[in-house]
Amino acid sequence: GSESRPIGPHEQSTVVDLPDDLCFVVAFSGARAEKGGDAQQGYNDAAELARIAATMLGKDTLAEAIADERRRRGGRNDVKDVLSDAIRKNHGTKSSAAPFVERFEQFYDESVCLVPLTAYALSTRNYVLLGKVVDASHRRAVNMLRNQIEETAWLALWARGLENDLNHLQLSVRAPTYQDHSCREGARITALAASAFGAGFGGSCWALLRKRDAEKFARQWQEAYDARFPLEDRRTREFFVTLPGRGAFEVRVEV
């Protein structure tokens, strides 16, 4: 129902095949994904902010509010500003409305702008654009959803050669240790794109690589991660090369 899904239902917008010369490297951080306490509040806050923002717009979900406004305005590109202003107006004061506006704008940017751009960049093999778009998505997850810990935020940044940007991000949890690290295994490889994924507050990161570079990149990535976040029992973290499986699909069971 709409109460449990305040952003709106999942919809398939397009299908893009991964080019034959590309693959993924996945890094399982080994960081414990907290589900209670402050993390649970963080999960709940993201959903509650979206629900209240949709209510301020007179809709059950943010997706419905955006779709209706786009139809009403005939495809004009001011929908985001119009709806942001509506949230401020319906809330009453600009300062206290800020968290709801930010949550709406993160959802709008991701669903209306970044996801379609990602599909376009990958389908046209424009990997420079792809990297920049995914970078923007990852940074918005860190700074606006605030559901990333230092490990998952850093993994994507290092994969792209942008780890020096870490101090400019707003993290839910910062790790206590730090070590500089340079690659020992030849020239450093950077990913075409990389992002944390999952529900946040722990978990994993993916990086998109050319197949010829994937195994070497995976070793460099883990070596850098082990140096940055030392851990006695490294069996709890894993870096591996993989190809995408089938996407989400409906399973029908006859009884």
Coordinates of C-alpha atoms in Angstrom, one line a residue:
G1 CA 0.0 0.0 0.0
S2 CA 1.0 3.6 -0.3
E3 CA 1.6 4.0 3.5
S4 CA 4.4 1.5 3.3
R5 CA 5.7 2.7 0.0
P6 CA 5.7 6.5 0.2
I7 CA 7.9 7.1 -2.9
G8 CA 5.7 5.0 -5.2
P9 CA 5.6 1.6 -6.8
H10 CA 8.6 0.2 -8.8
E11 CA 8.2 0.5 -12.6
Q12 CA 10.4 -0.8 -15.4
S13 CA 11.2 2.1 -17.7
T14 CA 13.7 0.5 -20.1
V15 CA 16.0 -2.5 -20.7
V16 CA 19.7 -2.0 -21.3
D17 CA 22.1 -4.8 -22.1
L18 CA 25.5 -4.6 -20.5
P19 CA 28.2 -4.5 -23.2
D20 CA 30.1 -7.7 -23.7
D21 CA 33.4 -6.2 -22.7
L22 CA 32.2 -4.9 -19.3
C23 CA 31.6 -6.6 -16.0
F24 CA 31.1 -5.7 -12.3
V25 CA 33.4 -5.9 -9.4
V26 CA 31.5 -6.1 -6.1
A27 CA 33.0 -5.2 -2.7
F28 CA 31.4 -6.5 0.4
S29 CA 32.6 -4.1 3.0
G30 CA 32.4 -6.5 6.0
A31 CA 31.1 -3.5 8.0
R32 CA 28.2 -4.6 10.2
A33 CA 24.9 -3.1 8.9
E34 CA 23.2 -1.8 12.0
K35 CA 19.4 -2.3 11.9
G36 CA 18.5 -0.9 15.3
G37 CA 19.1 2.2 17.3
D38 CA 20.2 5.3 15.3
A39 CA 20.3 3.3 12.1
Q40 CA 16.7 2.2 12.5
Q41 CA 15.7 5.8 13.0
G42 CA 17.6 6.7 9.9
Y43 CA 15.7 4.1 7.9
N44 CA 12.4 5.3 9.3
D45 CA 13.3 9.0 8.8
A46 CA 13.9 8.5 5.0
A47 CA 10.5 6.8 4.6
E48 CA 8.7 9.2 6.9
L49 CA 10.1 12.3 5.2
A50 CA 8.9 11.0 1.8
R51 CA 5.5 10.1 3.2
I52 CA 5.0 13.6 4.7
A53 CA 6.3 15.4 1.7
A54 CA 3.8 13.5 -0.5
T55 CA 1.0 14.4 1.9
M56 CA 2.0 18.0 1.6
L57 CA 1.6 17.7 -2.1
G58 CA -1.9 16.1 -1.7
K59 CA -0.8 12.7 -3.0
D60 CA -0.1 9.3 -1.6
T61 CA 3.3 9.0 -3.1
L62 CA 6.1 11.3 -4.4
A63 CA 6.0 9.4 -7.7
E64 CA 2.3 10.2 -8.1
A65 CA 2.9 13.9 -7.3
I66 CA 5.6 14.2 -9.9
A67 CA 3.7 12.4 -12.6
D68 CA 0.6 14.5 -12.1
E69 CA 2.5 17.7 -12.1
R70 CA 4.4 16.8 -15.2
R71 CA 1.1 16.0 -17.0
R72 CA -0.4 19.3 -15.7
R73 CA 2.5 21.4 -16.9
G74 CA 2.8 19.7 -20.3
G75 CA 6.4 18.5 -19.9
R76 CA 7.8 21.9 -18.8
N77 CA 11.1 21.6 -16.9
D78 CA 10.1 23.6 -13.8
V79 CA 8.2 20.7 -12.1
K80 CA 10.9 20.2 -9.4
D81 CA 10.9 23.9 -8.4
V82 CA 7.1 24.1 -8.4
L83 CA 6.7 21.1 -6.2
S84 CA 9.5 22.2 -3.9
D85 CA 7.8 25.5 -3.4
A86 CA 4.5 23.8 -2.8
I87 CA 6.1 21.8 0.1
R88 CA 7.5 25.0 1.6
K89 CA 4.1 26.7 1.3
N90 CA 2.1 23.9 2.7
H91 CA 4.5 23.3 5.6
G92 CA 4.3 26.9 6.7
T93 CA 7.9 27.9 7.3
K94 CA 10.9 27.6 5.0
S95 CA 13.4 26.5 7.7
S96 CA 11.3 23.6 9.1
A97 CA 10.3 22.5 5.6
A98 CA 13.9 22.0 4.6
P99 CA 14.2 18.2 5.4
F100 CA 11.0 17.5 3.4
V101 CA 12.1 19.6 0.5
E102 CA 15.6 17.9 0.5
R103 CA 14.0 14.4 0.6
F104 CA 11.7 15.3 -2.3
E105 CA 14.5 16.8 -4.4
Q106 CA 16.7 13.7 -3.8
F107 CA 13.9 11.5 -5.0
Y108 CA 13.2 13.7 -8.0
D109 CA 16.8 13.9 -9.1
E110 CA 17.3 10.2 -8.8
S111 CA 14.1 9.0 -10.4
V112 CA 13.5 11.7 -13.1
C113 CA 17.1 12.7 -14.0
L114 CA 19.8 10.3 -12.9
V115 CA 18.2 6.9 -13.6
P116 CA 17.2 7.7 -17.2
L117 CA 20.6 9.4 -17.8
T118 CA 22.3 6.2 -16.5
A119 CA 20.4 4.1 -18.9
Y120 CA 21.1 6.4 -21.8
A121 CA 24.8 6.6 -21.0
L122 CA 25.2 2.9 -20.8
S123 CA 23.1 2.1 -23.9
T124 CA 25.2 4.6 -25.9
R125 CA 28.5 3.5 -24.3
N126 CA 29.2 7.1 -23.1
Y127 CA 31.2 6.0 -20.1
V128 CA 32.4 9.5 -19.2
L129 CA 28.8 10.6 -18.8
L130 CA 27.9 7.3 -17.0
G131 CA 30.7 7.8 -14.4
K132 CA 29.6 11.4 -13.7
V133 CA 25.9 10.5 -13.4
V134 CA 26.6 7.6 -11.0
D135 CA 29.0 9.7 -9.0
A136 CA 26.2 12.2 -8.5
S137 CA 23.8 9.5 -7.4
H138 CA 26.3 8.1 -4.9
R139 CA 27.0 11.6 -3.4
R140 CA 23.2 12.3 -3.1
A141 CA 22.8 9.0 -1.2
V142 CA 25.5 10.1 1.2
N143 CA 24.7 13.7 1.6
M144 CA 20.9 13.7 1.3
L145 CA 19.7 10.2 2.3
R146 CA 22.5 10.1 4.9
N147 CA 22.4 6.3 4.9
Q148 CA 26.1 5.6 4.2
I149 CA 28.9 4.8 6.6
E150 CA 32.5 5.8 5.9
E151 CA 33.4 2.4 4.4
T152 CA 30.7 2.3 1.7
A153 CA 31.1 6.0 0.9
W154 CA 34.9 5.5 0.6
L155 CA 34.7 2.4 -1.5
A156 CA 32.9 4.1 -4.4
L157 CA 35.1 7.2 -4.2
W158 CA 38.3 5.1 -4.3
A159 CA 37.1 3.1 -7.2
R160 CA 36.7 6.3 -9.2
G161 CA 39.9 7.9 -8.0
L162 CA 38.0 10.5 -5.9
E163 CA 38.8 9.3 -2.3
N164 CA 40.1 12.8 -1.4
D165 CA 36.5 14.0 -1.6
L166 CA 35.5 11.9 1.4
N167 CA 35.9 14.7 4.0
H168 CA 33.3 16.8 2.1
L169 CA 30.6 14.2 2.5
Q170 CA 28.0 13.8 5.3
L171 CA 28.4 10.3 6.7
S172 CA 26.1 8.5 9.1
V173 CA 29.1 6.9 10.8
R174 CA 32.8 7.6 10.5
A175 CA 35.4 4.8 10.9
P176 CA 38.1 5.4 13.6
T177 CA 41.2 4.6 11.6
Y178 CA 43.0 6.0 8.6
Q179 CA 46.1 5.1 6.5
D180 CA 47.4 6.5 3.3
H181 CA 47.8 3.9 0.6
S182 CA 49.3 3.6 -2.9
C183 CA 48.9 0.7 -5.2
R184 CA 51.7 -1.9 -5.2
E185 CA 50.5 -3.7 -8.2
G186 CA 51.5 -1.5 -11.1
A187 CA 49.4 1.4 -12.4
R188 CA 46.2 2.1 -10.6
I189 CA 43.0 1.3 -12.4
T190 CA 39.9 3.4 -12.0
A191 CA 36.3 2.2 -12.5
L192 CA 34.1 3.5 -15.3
A193 CA 31.4 4.0 -12.6
A194 CA 30.9 3.0 -8.9
S195 CA 28.3 3.3 -6.2
A196 CA 27.2 1.9 -2.9
F197 CA 24.0 -0.1 -3.1
G198 CA 21.5 -1.7 -0.8
A199 CA 19.5 -0.2 2.1
G200 CA 22.5 1.6 3.6
F201 CA 24.2 1.8 7.0
G202 CA 26.6 -0.9 5.9
G203 CA 26.8 -3.4 3.0
S204 CA 28.5 -3.3 -0.4
C205 CA 29.6 -1.3 -3.4
W206 CA 29.7 -2.1 -7.1
A207 CA 32.2 -0.9 -9.7
L208 CA 31.9 -1.2 -13.5
L209 CA 35.1 -2.3 -15.2
R210 CA 36.3 -3.5 -18.6
K211 CA 36.8 -7.2 -18.3
R212 CA 40.5 -7.0 -19.1
D213 CA 41.0 -4.8 -16.0
A214 CA 38.6 -6.4 -13.5
E215 CA 40.7 -9.0 -11.7
K216 CA 43.6 -6.5 -11.2
F217 CA 41.3 -3.8 -10.1
A218 CA 39.6 -6.1 -7.6
R219 CA 43.0 -6.8 -6.0
Q220 CA 44.0 -3.2 -5.9
W221 CA 40.6 -2.2 -4.5
Q222 CA 40.8 -4.7 -1.7
E223 CA 44.4 -3.9 -0.9
A224 CA 43.6 -0.3 -0.6
Y225 CA 40.5 -1.0 1.5
D226 CA 42.4 -3.3 3.9
A227 CA 45.0 -0.6 4.4
R228 CA 42.3 2.1 4.9
F229 CA 40.2 0.1 7.2
P230 CA 42.4 -2.5 9.0
L231 CA 40.6 -5.6 10.3
E232 CA 42.1 -8.6 11.9
D233 CA 39.6 -11.1 10.5
R234 CA 39.5 -10.2 6.8
R235 CA 37.3 -13.2 6.0
T236 CA 34.3 -11.0 6.7
R237 CA 35.0 -8.9 3.6
E238 CA 35.0 -10.0 0.0
F239 CA 35.9 -8.5 -3.4
F240 CA 34.9 -10.5 -6.5
V241 CA 34.2 -10.1 -10.3
T242 CA 30.8 -10.9 -11.5
L243 CA 28.3 -10.5 -14.4
P244 CA 24.8 -9.2 -13.9
G245 CA 22.0 -11.7 -13.5
R246 CA 18.4 -11.4 -14.5
G247 CA 16.7 -8.3 -13.1
A248 CA 13.8 -8.3 -10.8
F249 CA 10.8 -10.2 -12.2
E250 CA 7.5 -11.6 -11.0
V251 CA 7.2 -15.2 -10.0
R252 CA 3.7 -16.8 -10.4
V253 CA 3.0 -19.9 -8.4
E254 CA -0.1 -22.0 -9.2
V255 CA -1.6 -23.8 -6.3

